[in-house]
Protein backbone atom coordinates (compact mmCIF):
# COMPACT_ATOMS: atom_id res chain seq x y z
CA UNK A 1 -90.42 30.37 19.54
CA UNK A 2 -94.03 29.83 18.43
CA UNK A 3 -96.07 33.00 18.36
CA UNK A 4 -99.49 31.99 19.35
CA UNK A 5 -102.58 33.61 17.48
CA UNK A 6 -103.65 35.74 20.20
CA UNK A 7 -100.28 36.96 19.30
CA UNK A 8 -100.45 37.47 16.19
CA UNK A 9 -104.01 39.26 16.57
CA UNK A 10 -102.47 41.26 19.34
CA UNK A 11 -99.85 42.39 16.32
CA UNK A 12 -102.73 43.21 14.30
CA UNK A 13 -104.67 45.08 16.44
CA UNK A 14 -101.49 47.26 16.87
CA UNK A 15 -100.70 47.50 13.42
CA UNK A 16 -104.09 48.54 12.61
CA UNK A 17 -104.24 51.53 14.97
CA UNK A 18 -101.42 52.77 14.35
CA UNK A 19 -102.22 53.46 10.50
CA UNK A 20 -105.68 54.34 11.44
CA UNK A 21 -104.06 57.33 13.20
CA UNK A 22 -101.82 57.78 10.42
CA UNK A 23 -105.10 57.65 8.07
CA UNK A 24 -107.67 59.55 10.40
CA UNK A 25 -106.28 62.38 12.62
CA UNK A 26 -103.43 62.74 10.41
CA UNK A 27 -105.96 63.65 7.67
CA UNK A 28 -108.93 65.26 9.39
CA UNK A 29 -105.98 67.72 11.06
CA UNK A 30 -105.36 68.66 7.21
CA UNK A 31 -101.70 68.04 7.13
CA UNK A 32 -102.32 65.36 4.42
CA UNK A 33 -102.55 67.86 2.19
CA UNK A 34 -99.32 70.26 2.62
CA UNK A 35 -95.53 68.85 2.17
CA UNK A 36 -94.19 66.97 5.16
CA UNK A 37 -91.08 68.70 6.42
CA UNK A 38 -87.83 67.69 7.82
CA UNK A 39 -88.87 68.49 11.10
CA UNK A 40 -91.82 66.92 10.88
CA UNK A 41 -90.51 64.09 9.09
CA UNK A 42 -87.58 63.42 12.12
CA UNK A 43 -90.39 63.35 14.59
CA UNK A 44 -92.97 60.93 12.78
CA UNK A 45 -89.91 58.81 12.26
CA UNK A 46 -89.32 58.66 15.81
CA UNK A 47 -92.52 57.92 17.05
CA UNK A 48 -92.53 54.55 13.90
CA UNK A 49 -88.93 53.37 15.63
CA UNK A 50 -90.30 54.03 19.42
CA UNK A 51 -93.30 52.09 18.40
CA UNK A 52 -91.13 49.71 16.67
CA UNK A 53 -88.90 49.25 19.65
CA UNK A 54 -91.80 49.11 22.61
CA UNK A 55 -92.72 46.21 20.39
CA UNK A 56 -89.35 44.29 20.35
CA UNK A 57 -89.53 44.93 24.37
CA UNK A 58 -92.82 42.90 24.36
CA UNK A 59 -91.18 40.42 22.03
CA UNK A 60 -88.49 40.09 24.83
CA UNK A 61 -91.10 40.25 27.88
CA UNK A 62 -92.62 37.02 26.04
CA UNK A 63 -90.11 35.07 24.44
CA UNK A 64 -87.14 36.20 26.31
CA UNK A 65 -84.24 38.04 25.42
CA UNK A 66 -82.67 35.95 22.69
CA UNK A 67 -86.15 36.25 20.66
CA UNK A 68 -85.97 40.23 21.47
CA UNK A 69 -81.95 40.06 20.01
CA UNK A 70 -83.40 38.47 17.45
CA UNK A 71 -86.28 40.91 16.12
CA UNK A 72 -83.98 43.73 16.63
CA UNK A 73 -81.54 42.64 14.50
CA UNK A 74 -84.08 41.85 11.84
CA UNK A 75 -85.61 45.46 12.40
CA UNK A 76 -82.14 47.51 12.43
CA UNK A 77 -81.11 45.11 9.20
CA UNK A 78 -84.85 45.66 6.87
CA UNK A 79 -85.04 50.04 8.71
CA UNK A 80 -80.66 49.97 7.17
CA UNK A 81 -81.84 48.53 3.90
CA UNK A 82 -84.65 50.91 3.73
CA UNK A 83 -82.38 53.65 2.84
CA UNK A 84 -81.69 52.42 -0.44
CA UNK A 85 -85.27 52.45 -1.31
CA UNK A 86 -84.80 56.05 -0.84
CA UNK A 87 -82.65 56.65 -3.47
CA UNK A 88 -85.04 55.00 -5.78
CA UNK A 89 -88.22 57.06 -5.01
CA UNK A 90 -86.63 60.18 -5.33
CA UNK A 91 -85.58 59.18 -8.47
CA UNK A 92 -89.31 58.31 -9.77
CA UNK A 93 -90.88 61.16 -8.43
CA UNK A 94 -88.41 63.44 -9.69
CA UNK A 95 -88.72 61.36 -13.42
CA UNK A 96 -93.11 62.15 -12.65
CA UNK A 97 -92.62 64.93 -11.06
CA UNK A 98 -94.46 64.46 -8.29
CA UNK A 99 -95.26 67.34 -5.93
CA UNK A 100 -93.65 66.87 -2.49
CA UNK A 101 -97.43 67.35 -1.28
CA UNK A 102 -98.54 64.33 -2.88
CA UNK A 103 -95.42 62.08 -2.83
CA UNK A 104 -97.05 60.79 0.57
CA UNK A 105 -99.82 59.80 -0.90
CA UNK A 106 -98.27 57.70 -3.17
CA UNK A 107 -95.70 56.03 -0.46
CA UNK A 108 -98.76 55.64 1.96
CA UNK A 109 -100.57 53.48 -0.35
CA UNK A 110 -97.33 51.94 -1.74
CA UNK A 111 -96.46 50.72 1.72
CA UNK A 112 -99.59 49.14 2.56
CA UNK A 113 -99.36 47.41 -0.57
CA UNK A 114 -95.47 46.25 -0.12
CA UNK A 115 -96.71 44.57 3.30
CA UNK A 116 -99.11 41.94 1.45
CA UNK A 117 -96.39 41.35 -0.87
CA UNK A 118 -93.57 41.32 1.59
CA UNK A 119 -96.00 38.93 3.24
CA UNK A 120 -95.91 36.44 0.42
CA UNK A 121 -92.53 36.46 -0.13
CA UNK A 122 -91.34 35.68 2.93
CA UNK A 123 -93.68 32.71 3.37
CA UNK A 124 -92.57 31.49 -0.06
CA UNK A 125 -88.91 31.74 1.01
CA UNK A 126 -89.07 30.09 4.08
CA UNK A 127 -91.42 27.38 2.43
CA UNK A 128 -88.42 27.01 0.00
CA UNK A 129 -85.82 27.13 2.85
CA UNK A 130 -87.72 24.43 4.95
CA UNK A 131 -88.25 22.31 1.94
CA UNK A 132 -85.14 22.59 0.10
CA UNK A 133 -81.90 23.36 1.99
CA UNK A 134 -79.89 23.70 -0.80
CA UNK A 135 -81.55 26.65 -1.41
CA UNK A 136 -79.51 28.63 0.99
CA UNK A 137 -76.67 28.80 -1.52
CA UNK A 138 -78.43 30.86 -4.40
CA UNK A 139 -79.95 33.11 -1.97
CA UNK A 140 -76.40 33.80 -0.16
CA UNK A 141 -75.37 34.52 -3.41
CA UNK A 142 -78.39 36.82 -4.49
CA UNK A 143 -77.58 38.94 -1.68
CA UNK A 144 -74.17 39.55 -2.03
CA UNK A 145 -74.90 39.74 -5.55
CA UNK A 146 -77.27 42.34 -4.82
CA UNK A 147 -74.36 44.39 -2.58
CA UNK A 148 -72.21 44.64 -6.07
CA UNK A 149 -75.15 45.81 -7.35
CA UNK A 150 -75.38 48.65 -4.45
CA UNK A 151 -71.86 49.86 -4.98
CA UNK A 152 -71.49 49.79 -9.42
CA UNK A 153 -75.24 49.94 -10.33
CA UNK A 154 -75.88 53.37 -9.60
CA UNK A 155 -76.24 54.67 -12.91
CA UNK A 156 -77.60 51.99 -14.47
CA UNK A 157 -79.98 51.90 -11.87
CA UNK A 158 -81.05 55.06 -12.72
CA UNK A 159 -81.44 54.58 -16.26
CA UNK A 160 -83.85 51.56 -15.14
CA UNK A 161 -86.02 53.90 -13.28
CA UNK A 162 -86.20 56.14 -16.46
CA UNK A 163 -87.24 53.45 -18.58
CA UNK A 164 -89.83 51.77 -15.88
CA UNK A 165 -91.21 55.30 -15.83
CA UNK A 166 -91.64 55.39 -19.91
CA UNK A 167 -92.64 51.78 -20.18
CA UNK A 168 -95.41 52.15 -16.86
CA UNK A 169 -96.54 54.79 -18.39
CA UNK A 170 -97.48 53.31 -21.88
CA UNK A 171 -98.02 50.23 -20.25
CA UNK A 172 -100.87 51.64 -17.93
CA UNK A 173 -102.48 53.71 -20.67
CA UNK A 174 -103.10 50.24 -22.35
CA UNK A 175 -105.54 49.48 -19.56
CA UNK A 176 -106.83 52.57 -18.71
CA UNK A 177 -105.91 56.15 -20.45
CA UNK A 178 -104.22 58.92 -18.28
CA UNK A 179 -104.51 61.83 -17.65
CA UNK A 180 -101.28 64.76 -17.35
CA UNK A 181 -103.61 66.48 -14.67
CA UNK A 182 -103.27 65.58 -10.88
CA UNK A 183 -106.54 65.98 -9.25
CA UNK A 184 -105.31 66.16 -5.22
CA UNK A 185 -104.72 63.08 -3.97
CA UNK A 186 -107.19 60.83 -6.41
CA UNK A 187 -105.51 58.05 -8.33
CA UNK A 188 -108.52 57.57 -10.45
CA UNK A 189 -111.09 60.39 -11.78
CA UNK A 190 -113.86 60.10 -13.94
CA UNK A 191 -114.24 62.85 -16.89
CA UNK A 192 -116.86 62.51 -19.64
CA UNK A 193 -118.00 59.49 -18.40
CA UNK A 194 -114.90 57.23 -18.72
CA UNK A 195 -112.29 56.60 -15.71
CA UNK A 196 -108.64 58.19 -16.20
CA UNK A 197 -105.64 57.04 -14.19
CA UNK A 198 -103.80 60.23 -12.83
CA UNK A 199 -99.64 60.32 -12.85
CA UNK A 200 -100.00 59.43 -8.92
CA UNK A 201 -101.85 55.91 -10.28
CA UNK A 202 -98.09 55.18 -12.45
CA UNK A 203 -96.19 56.14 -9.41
CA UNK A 204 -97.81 54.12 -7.68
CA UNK A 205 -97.58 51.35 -10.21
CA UNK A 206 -93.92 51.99 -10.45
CA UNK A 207 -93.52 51.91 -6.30
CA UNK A 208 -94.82 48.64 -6.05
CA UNK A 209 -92.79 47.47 -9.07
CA UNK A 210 -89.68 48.65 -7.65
CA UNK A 211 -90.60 47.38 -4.09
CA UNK A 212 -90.27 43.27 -5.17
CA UNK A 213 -87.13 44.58 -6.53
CA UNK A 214 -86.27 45.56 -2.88
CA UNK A 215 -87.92 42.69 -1.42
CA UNK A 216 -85.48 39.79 -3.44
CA UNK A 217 -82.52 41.75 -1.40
CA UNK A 218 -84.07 42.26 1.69
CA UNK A 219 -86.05 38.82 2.74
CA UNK A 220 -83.24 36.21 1.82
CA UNK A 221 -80.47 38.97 3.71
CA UNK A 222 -83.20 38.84 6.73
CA UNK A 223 -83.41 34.99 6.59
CA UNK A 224 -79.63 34.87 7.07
CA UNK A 225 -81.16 36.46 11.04
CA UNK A 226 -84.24 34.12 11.54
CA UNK A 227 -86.68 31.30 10.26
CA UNK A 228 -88.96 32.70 12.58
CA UNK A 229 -91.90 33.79 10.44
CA UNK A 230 -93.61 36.32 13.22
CA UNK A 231 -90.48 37.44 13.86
CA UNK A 232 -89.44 38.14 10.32
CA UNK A 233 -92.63 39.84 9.43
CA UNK A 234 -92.96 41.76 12.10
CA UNK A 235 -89.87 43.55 11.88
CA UNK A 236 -90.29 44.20 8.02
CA UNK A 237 -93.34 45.56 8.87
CA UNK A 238 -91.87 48.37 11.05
CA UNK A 239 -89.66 49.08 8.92
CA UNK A 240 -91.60 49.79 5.76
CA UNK A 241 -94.21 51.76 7.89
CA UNK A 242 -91.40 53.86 9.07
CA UNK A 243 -89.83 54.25 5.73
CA UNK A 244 -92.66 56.94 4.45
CA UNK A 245 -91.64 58.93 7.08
CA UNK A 246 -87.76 58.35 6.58
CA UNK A 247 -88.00 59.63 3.12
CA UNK A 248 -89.17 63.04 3.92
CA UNK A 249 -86.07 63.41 6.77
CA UNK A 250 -83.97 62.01 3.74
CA UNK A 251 -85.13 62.57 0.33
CA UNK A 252 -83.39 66.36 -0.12
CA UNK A 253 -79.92 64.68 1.83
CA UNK A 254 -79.64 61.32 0.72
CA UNK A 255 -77.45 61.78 -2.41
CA UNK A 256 -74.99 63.19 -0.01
CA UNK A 257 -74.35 60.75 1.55
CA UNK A 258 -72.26 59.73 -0.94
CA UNK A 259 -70.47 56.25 0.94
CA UNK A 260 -73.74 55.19 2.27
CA UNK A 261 -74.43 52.52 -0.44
CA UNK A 262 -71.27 51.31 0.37
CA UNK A 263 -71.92 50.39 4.21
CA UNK A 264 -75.45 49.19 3.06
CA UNK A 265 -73.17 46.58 0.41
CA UNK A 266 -70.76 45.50 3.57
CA UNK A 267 -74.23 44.65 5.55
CA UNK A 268 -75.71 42.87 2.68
CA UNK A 269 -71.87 40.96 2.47
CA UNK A 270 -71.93 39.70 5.80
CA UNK A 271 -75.45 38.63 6.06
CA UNK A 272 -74.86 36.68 2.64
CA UNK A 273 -71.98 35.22 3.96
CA UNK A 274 -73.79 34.36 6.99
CA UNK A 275 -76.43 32.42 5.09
CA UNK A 276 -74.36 30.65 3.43
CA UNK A 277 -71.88 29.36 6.47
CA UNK A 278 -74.72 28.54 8.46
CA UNK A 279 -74.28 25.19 8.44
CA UNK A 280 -70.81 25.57 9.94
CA UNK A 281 -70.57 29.03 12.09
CA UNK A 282 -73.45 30.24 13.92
CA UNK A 283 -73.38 33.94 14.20
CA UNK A 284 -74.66 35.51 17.58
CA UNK A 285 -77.06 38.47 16.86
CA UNK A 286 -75.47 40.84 18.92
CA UNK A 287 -72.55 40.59 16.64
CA UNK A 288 -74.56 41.13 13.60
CA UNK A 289 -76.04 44.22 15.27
CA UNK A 290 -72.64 45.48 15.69
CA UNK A 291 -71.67 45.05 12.17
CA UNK A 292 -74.80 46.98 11.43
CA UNK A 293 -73.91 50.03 13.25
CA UNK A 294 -70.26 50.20 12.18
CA UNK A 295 -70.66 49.44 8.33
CA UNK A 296 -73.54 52.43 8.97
CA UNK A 297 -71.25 55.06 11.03
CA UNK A 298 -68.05 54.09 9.18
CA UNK A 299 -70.04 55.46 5.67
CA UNK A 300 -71.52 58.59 7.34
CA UNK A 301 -68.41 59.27 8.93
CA UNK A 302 -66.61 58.88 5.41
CA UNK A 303 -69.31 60.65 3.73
CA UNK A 304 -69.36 63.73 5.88
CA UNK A 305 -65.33 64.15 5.58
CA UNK A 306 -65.44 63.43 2.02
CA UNK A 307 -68.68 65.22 0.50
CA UNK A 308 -67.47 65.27 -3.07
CA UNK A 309 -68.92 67.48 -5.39
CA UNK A 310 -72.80 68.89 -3.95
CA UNK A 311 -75.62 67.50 -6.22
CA UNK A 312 -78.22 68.89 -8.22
């Protein structure tokens, strides 16, 4: 399928009134300004997947229901992925310490910035992919590369967030000096006539840092689904839009969860090996999807009956 630009503007238009809502009522109704709770966080994540899913129905009303398969797949896939990027911004908010009020600050901004990047990356991958076939067999192995790192890189992926925290830091007051204060939901203030970043401005830094990280995993493992660039995008989109709200249903539960990196390293698995037999099996989606949702209830299911010790 070839998504025409009416399409495409059609996305855009839709894209861009949904986070004006996010931006305006959200704001003016002054609940920008107090912490986001669970309950709150459950039902702004619903309303991001039933927006995400009326959209993969339109997908299918257009294209047909192969093309609908398709961008759900791609959706479930990036919104599974997502959860790991969880783990991670707990972790740098809780090195900052960030104030649960203005952690959404940060991911807001964050996201909208991850989109342009996500953007690039997945044109430059499928540039590389269209160009160079042999290309398929270092990104199969980045991905399941990147599931070993899922299961044994915990800790050493924490210690990395420690140091990007230390190094952002210095690294940002080379450019412009900070200041310890937070001043609401500013990244920049001005104070005796010079411009200081505030700790939100490194956590931001740090957020988009951490999200190309995320992005080397995530686009080759959703170019083992489709080549389809509108469909690709699209989907990522969803999911990173519905990731700010994820985190707040998430962020206090997440460590639980204790197997979940390990059904999120099974996904990555198949989807690398997918890639890389392309040439010779051709997966159906439907039985990706399936994969999906039993790597994802097989780890819940094991992390419920085996808690192990509660964390901090």
């Amino acid at each position: 399928m070839n998504a025409s630009p009416w399409v495409w503007a059609l996305f855009a238009l839709l894209l861009l009134s949904a986070i004006a809502f996010d931006l305006g009522f959200l704001r003016r109704s002054g609940r920008e300004q107090r912490e986001l709770s669970a309950r709150a966080g459950v039902v702004r994540s619903a309303a991001w997947i039933g927006l995400a899913l009326v959209f993969g129905l339109g997908v299918m009303a257009l294209y047909g229901r192969d093309a609908g398969i398709t961008y759900l797949t791609a959706y479930v896939l990036e919104e599974s992925l997502s959860v790991d990027n969880i783990f991670v911004f707990v972790l740098i908010f809780s090195e900052l310490r960030i104030p649960p009020q203005l952690q959404r600050s940060v991911l807001l901004w964050g996201v909208l910035g991850a989109l342009v990047m996500r953007g690039l990356l997945i044109a430059l991958g499928l540039v590389a992919l269209n160009r160079f076939h042999w290309v398929v067999y270092p990104f199969a192995a980045f991905i399941i590369f990147a599931a070993v790192r899922l299961v044994w890189g915990q800790k050493k992926e924490r210690d990395i967030v420690v140091a990007a925290c230390s190094v952002c830091s210095t690294w940002v007051a080379g450019l412009i000096p900070i200041t310890p204060q937070f001043h609401g939901t500013r990244f920049v203030v001005r104070q005796g006539g010079r411009l200081l970043a505030t700790p939100l401005f490194v956590a931001l830094v740090i957020v988009e840092t951490t999200d190309i990280v995320f992005a080397l995993d995530s686009v080759p493992a959703v170019l083992a689904v489709t080549r389809n660039p509108f469909l690709i995008y699209t989907s990522n989109v969803f999911a990173m839009l519905g990731l700010r709200s994820l985190y707040f249903v998430l962020a206090g539960a997440v460590e639980r969860f204790r197997y979940i990196r390990v059904g999120l390293a099974a996904i990555l698995i198949f989807f690398g090996t997918r890639l890389l037999l392309s040439d010779i099996v051709e997966f159906p989606n439907h039985v990706s999807l399936a994969v999906i949702a039993v790597a994802l209830s097989l780890s819940v299911i094991a992390s419920v009956k085996w808690p192990g010790p509660r964390p901090a």
